[in-house]
PDB file of C-alpha atoms and ligand atoms in Angstrom:
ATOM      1  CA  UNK A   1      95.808 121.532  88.137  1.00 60.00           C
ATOM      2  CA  UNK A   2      96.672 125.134  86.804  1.00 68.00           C
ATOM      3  CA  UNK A   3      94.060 126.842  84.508  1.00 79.00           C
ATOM      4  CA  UNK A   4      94.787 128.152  81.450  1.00 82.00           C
ATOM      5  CA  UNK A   5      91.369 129.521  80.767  1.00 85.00           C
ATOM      6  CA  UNK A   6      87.407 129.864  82.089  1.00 87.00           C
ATOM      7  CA  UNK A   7      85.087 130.400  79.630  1.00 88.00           C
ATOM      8  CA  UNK A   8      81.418 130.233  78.208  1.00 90.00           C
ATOM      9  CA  UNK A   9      80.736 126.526  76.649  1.00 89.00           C
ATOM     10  CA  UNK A  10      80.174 129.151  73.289  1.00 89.00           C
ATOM     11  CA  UNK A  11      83.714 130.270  73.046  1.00 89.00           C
ATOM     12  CA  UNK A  12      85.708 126.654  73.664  1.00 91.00           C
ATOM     13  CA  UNK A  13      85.199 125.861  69.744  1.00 91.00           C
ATOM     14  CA  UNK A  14      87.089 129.500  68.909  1.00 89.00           C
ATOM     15  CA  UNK A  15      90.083 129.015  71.603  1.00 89.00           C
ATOM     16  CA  UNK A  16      90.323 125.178  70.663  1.00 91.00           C
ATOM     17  CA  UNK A  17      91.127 126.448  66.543  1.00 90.00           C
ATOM     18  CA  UNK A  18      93.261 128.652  67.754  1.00 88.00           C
ATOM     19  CA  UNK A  19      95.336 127.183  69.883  1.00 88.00           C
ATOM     20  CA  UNK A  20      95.380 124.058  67.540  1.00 89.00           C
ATOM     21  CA  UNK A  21      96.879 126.368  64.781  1.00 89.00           C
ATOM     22  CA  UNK A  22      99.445 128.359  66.940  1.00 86.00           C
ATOM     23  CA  UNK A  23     103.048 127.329  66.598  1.00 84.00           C
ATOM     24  CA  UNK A  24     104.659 126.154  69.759  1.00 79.00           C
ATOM     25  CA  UNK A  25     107.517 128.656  70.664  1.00 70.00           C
ATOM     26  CA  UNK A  26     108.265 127.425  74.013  1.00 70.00           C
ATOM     27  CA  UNK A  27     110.202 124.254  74.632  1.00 72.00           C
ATOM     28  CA  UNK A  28     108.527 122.826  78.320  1.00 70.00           C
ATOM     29  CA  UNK A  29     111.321 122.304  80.444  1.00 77.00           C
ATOM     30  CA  UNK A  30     110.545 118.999  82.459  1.00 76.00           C
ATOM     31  CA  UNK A  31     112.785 118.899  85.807  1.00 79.00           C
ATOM     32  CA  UNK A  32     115.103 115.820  85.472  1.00 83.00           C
ATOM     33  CA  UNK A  33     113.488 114.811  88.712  1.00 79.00           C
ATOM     34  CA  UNK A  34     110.194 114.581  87.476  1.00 79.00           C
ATOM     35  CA  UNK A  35     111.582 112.727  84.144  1.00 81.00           C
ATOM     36  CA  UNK A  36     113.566 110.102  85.828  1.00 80.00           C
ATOM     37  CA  UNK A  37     109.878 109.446  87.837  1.00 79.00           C
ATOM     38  CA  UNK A  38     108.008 109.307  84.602  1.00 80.00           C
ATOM     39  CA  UNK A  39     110.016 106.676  83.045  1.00 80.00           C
ATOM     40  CA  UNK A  40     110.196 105.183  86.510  1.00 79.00           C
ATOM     41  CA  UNK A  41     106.351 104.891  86.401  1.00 79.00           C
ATOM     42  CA  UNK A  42     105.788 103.754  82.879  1.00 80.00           C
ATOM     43  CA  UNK A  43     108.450 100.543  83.479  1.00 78.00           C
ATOM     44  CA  UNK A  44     105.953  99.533  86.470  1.00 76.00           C
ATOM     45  CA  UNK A  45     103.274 100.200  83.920  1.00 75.00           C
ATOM     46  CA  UNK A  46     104.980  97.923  81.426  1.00 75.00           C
ATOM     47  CA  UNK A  47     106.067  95.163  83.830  1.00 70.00           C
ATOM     48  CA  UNK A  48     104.156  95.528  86.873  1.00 69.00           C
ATOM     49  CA  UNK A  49     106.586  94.874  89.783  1.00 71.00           C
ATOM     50  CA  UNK A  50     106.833  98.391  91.259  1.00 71.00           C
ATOM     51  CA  UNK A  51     108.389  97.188  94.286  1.00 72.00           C
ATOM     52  CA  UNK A  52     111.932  95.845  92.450  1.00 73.00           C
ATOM     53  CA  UNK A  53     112.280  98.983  90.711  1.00 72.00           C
ATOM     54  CA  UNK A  54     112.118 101.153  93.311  1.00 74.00           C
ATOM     55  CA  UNK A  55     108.960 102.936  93.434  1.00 73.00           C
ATOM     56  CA  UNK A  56     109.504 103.060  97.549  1.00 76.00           C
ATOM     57  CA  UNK A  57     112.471 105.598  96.794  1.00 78.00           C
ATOM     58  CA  UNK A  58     110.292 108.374  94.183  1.00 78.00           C
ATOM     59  CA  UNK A  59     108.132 109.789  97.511  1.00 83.00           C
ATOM     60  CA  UNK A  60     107.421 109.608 100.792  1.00 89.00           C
ATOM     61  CA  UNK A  61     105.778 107.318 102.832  1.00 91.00           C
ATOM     62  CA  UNK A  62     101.822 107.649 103.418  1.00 93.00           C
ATOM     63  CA  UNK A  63     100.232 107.150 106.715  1.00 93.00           C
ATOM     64  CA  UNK A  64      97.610 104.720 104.641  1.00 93.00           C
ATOM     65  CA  UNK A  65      98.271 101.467 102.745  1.00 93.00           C
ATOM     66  CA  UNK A  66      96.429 100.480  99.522  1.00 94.00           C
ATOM     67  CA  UNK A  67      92.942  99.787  99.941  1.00 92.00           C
ATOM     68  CA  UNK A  68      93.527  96.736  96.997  1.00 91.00           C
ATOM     69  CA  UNK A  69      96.009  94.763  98.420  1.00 92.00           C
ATOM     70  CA  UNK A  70      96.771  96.220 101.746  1.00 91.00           C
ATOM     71  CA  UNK A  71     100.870  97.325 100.972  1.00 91.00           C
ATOM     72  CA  UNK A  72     102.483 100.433 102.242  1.00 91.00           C
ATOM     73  CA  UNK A  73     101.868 103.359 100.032  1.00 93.00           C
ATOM     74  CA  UNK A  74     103.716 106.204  99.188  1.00 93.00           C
ATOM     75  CA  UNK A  75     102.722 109.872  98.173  1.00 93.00           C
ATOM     76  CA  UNK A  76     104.058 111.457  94.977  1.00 90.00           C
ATOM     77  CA  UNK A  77     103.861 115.343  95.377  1.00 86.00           C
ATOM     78  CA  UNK A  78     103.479 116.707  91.696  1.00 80.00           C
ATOM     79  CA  UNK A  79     102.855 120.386  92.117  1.00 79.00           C
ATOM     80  CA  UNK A  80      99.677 120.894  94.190  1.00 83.00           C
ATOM     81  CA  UNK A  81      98.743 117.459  93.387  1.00 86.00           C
ATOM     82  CA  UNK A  82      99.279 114.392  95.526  1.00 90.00           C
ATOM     83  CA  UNK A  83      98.763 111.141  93.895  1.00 92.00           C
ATOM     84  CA  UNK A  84      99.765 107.644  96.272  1.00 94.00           C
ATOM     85  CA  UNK A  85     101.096 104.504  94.609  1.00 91.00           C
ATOM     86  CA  UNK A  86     101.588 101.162  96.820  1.00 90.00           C
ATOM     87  CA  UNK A  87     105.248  99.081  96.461  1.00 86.00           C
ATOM     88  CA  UNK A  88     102.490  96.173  94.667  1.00 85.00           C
ATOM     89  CA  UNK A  89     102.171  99.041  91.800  1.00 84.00           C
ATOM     90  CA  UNK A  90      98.541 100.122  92.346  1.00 90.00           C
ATOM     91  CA  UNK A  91      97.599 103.909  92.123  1.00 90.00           C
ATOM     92  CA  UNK A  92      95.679 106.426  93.202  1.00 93.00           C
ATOM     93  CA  UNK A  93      94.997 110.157  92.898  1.00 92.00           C
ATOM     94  CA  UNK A  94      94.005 110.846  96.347  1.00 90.00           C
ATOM     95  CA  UNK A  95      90.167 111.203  95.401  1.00 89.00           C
ATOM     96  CA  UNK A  96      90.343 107.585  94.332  1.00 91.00           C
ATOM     97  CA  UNK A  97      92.253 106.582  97.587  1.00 93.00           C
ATOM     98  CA  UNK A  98      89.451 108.259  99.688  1.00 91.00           C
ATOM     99  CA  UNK A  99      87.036 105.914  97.447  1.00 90.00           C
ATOM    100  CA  UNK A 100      88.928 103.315  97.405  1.00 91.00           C
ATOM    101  CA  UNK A 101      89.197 103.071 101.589  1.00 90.00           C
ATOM    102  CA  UNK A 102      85.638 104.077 102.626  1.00 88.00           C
ATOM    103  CA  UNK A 103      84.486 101.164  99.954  1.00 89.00           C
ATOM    104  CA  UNK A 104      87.048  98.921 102.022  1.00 88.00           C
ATOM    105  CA  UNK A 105      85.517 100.104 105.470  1.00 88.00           C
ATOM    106  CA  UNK A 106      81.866  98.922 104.110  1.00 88.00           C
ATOM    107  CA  UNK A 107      83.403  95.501 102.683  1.00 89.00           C
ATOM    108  CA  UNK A 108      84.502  95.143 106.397  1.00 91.00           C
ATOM    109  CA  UNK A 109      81.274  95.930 108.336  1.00 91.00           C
ATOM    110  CA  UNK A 110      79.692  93.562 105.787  1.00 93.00           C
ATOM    111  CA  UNK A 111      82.360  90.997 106.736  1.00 95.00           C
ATOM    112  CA  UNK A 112      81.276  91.388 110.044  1.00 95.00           C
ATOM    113  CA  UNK A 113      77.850  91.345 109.876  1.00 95.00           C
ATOM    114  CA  UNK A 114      77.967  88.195 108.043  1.00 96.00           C
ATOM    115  CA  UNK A 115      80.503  86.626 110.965  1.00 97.00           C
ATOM    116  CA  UNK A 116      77.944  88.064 114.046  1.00 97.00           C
ATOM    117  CA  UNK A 117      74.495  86.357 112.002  1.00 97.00           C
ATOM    118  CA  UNK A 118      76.515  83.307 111.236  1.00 97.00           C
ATOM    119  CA  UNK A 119      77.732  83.546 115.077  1.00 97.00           C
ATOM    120  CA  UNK A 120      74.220  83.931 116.215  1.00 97.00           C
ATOM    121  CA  UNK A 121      72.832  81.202 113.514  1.00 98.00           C
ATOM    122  CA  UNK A 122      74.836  78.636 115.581  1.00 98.00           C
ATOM    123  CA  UNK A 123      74.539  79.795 119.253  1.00 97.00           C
ATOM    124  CA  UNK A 124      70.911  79.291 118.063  1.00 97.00           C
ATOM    125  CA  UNK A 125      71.344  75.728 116.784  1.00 97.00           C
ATOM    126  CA  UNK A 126      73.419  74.403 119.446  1.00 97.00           C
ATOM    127  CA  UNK A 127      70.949  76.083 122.090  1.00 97.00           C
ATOM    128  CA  UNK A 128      68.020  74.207 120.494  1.00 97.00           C
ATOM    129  CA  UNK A 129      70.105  70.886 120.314  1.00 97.00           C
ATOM    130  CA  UNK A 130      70.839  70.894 124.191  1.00 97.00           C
ATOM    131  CA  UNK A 131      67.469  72.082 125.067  1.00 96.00           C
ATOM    132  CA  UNK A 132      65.886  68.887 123.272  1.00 96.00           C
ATOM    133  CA  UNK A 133      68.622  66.691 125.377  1.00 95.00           C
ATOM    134  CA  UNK A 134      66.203  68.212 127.710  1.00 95.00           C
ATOM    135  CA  UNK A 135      69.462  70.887 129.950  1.00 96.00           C
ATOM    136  CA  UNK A 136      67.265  73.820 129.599  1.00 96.00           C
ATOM    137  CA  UNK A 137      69.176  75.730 131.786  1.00 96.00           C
ATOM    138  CA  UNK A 138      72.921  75.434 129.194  1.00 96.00           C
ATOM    139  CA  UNK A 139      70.257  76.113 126.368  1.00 97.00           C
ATOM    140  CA  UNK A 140      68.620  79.008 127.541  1.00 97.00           C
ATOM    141  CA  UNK A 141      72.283  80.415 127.908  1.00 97.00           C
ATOM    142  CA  UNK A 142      73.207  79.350 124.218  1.00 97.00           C
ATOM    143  CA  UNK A 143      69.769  81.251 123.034  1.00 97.00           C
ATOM    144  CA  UNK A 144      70.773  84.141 125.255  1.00 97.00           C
ATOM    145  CA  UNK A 145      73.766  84.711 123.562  1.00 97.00           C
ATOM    146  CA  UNK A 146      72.213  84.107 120.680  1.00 97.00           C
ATOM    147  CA  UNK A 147      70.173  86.810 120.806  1.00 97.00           C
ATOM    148  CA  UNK A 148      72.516  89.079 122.024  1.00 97.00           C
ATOM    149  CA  UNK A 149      74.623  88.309 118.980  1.00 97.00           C
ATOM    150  CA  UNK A 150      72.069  89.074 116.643  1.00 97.00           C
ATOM    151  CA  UNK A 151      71.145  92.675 118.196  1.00 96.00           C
ATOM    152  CA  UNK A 152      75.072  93.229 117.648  1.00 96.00           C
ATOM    153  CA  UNK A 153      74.789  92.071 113.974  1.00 96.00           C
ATOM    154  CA  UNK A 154      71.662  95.029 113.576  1.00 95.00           C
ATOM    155  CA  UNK A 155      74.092  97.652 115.152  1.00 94.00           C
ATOM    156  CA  UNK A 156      76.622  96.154 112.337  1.00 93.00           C
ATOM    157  CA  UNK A 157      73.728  96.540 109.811  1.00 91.00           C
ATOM    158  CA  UNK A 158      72.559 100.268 110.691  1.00 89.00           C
ATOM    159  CA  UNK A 159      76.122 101.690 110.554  1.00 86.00           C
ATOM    160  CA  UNK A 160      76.252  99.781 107.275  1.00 85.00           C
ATOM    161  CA  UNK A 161      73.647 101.991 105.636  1.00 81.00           C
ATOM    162  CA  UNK A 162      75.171 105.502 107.757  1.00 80.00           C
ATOM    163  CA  UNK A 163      79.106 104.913 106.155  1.00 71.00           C
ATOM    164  CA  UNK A 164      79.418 106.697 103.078  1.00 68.00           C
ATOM    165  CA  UNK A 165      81.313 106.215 100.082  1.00 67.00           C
ATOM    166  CA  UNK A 166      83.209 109.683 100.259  1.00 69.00           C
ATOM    167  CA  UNK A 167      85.878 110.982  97.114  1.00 64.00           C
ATOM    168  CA  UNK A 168      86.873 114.474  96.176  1.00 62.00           C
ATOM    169  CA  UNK A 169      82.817 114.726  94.000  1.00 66.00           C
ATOM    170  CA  UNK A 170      82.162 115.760  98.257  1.00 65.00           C
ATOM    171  CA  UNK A 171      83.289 119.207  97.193  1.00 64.00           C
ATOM    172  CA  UNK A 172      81.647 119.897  94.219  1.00 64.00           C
ATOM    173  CA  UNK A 173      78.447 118.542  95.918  1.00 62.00           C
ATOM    174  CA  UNK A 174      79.401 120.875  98.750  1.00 60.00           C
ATOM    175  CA  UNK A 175      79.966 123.750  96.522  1.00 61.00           C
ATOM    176  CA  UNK A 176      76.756 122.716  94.732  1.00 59.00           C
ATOM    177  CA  UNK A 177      75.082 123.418  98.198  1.00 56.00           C
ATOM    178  CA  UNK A 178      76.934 126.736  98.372  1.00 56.00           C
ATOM    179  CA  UNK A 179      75.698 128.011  95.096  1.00 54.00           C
ATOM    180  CA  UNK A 180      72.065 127.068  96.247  1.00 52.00           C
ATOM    181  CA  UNK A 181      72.448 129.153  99.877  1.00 48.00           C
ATOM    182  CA  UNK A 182      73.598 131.656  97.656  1.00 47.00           C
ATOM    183  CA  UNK A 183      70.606 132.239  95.425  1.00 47.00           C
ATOM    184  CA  UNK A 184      68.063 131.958  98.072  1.00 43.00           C
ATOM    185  CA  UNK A 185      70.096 135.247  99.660  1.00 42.00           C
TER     186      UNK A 185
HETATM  187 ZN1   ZN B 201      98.141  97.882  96.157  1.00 80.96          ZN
END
């Protein structure tokens, strides 16, 4: 986004009065491009099927899909801004995509996790079942496995709690560190 001004918290009040009571000279031209987008954008808005009106056509396609409802997504450049919106109608400024798909990656490994303990659960169950029909040779198989299962369910776990939840707040928490190194210079 472009900057019209950077200054103290002190002085916003003064600029805000201002500006409020200045006359507006300058009629903003908006590129018929951009228009024919807008009002492209607020019928999806209005009626929510993004995918009959077209919205495939207003960018290009992104290498990513929607982390809602899985459709293709495409990327709207507007200026130095890039925000994505998927042929369902869903959108996303690409901060909120970033969110949106490392969420979807931890939903997953819990989706796993939950299949490789409910795996293990059984493997368990049936191994004690044959091994009181008294074939402790199947059952000790069935427990192996089960076991096995369950140290692949803690690998699931661990990586759980080591994926972050990343958006664009990473750079202001990186500049934050910046600012830090730079005062202990
Ligand atoms: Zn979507």
């Amino acid at each position: 986004m472009e900057t019209d001004y950077i200054i103290k918290v002190a002085e916003i009040g003064a600029i805000l009065s201002r500006l409020a009571s200045e006359p507006v000279n300058e009629k903003q031209e908006v590129p018929k491009e951009e228009l024919e987008r807008l009002s492209l954008e607020v019928e999806i808005a209005k009626s929510d099927n993004a995918f009959e009106k077209g919205i495939m056509d207003i960018g290009e396609m992104a290498e990513y899909t929607c982390p809602s409802c899985h459709g293709a997504l495409v990327k709207i450049q507007e200026g130095r801004r890039i925000r994505y919106r998927c042929h369902t109608g869903h959108a996303f400024t690409a901060s909120a995509l970033l969110a949106g798909i490392t969420e979807s990656v931890e939903e997953t490994l819990w989706q796993a996790m939950r299949g490789l303990e409910e795996t293990s659960m059984l493997l368990q169950h049936i191994g004690e079942h044959i091994m009181d029909a008294g074939d402790h040779d199947a059952a000790n198989v069935f427990i192996k496995k089960a076991n096995e299962t369950a140290d692949r369910a803690r690998i699931v776990h661990d990586s759980i709690f080591k994926n972050e939840r990343l958006s664009a707040d990473l750079k202001y928490d990186k500049n934050k560190e910046k600012g830090k190194d730079k005062k202990k210079d």
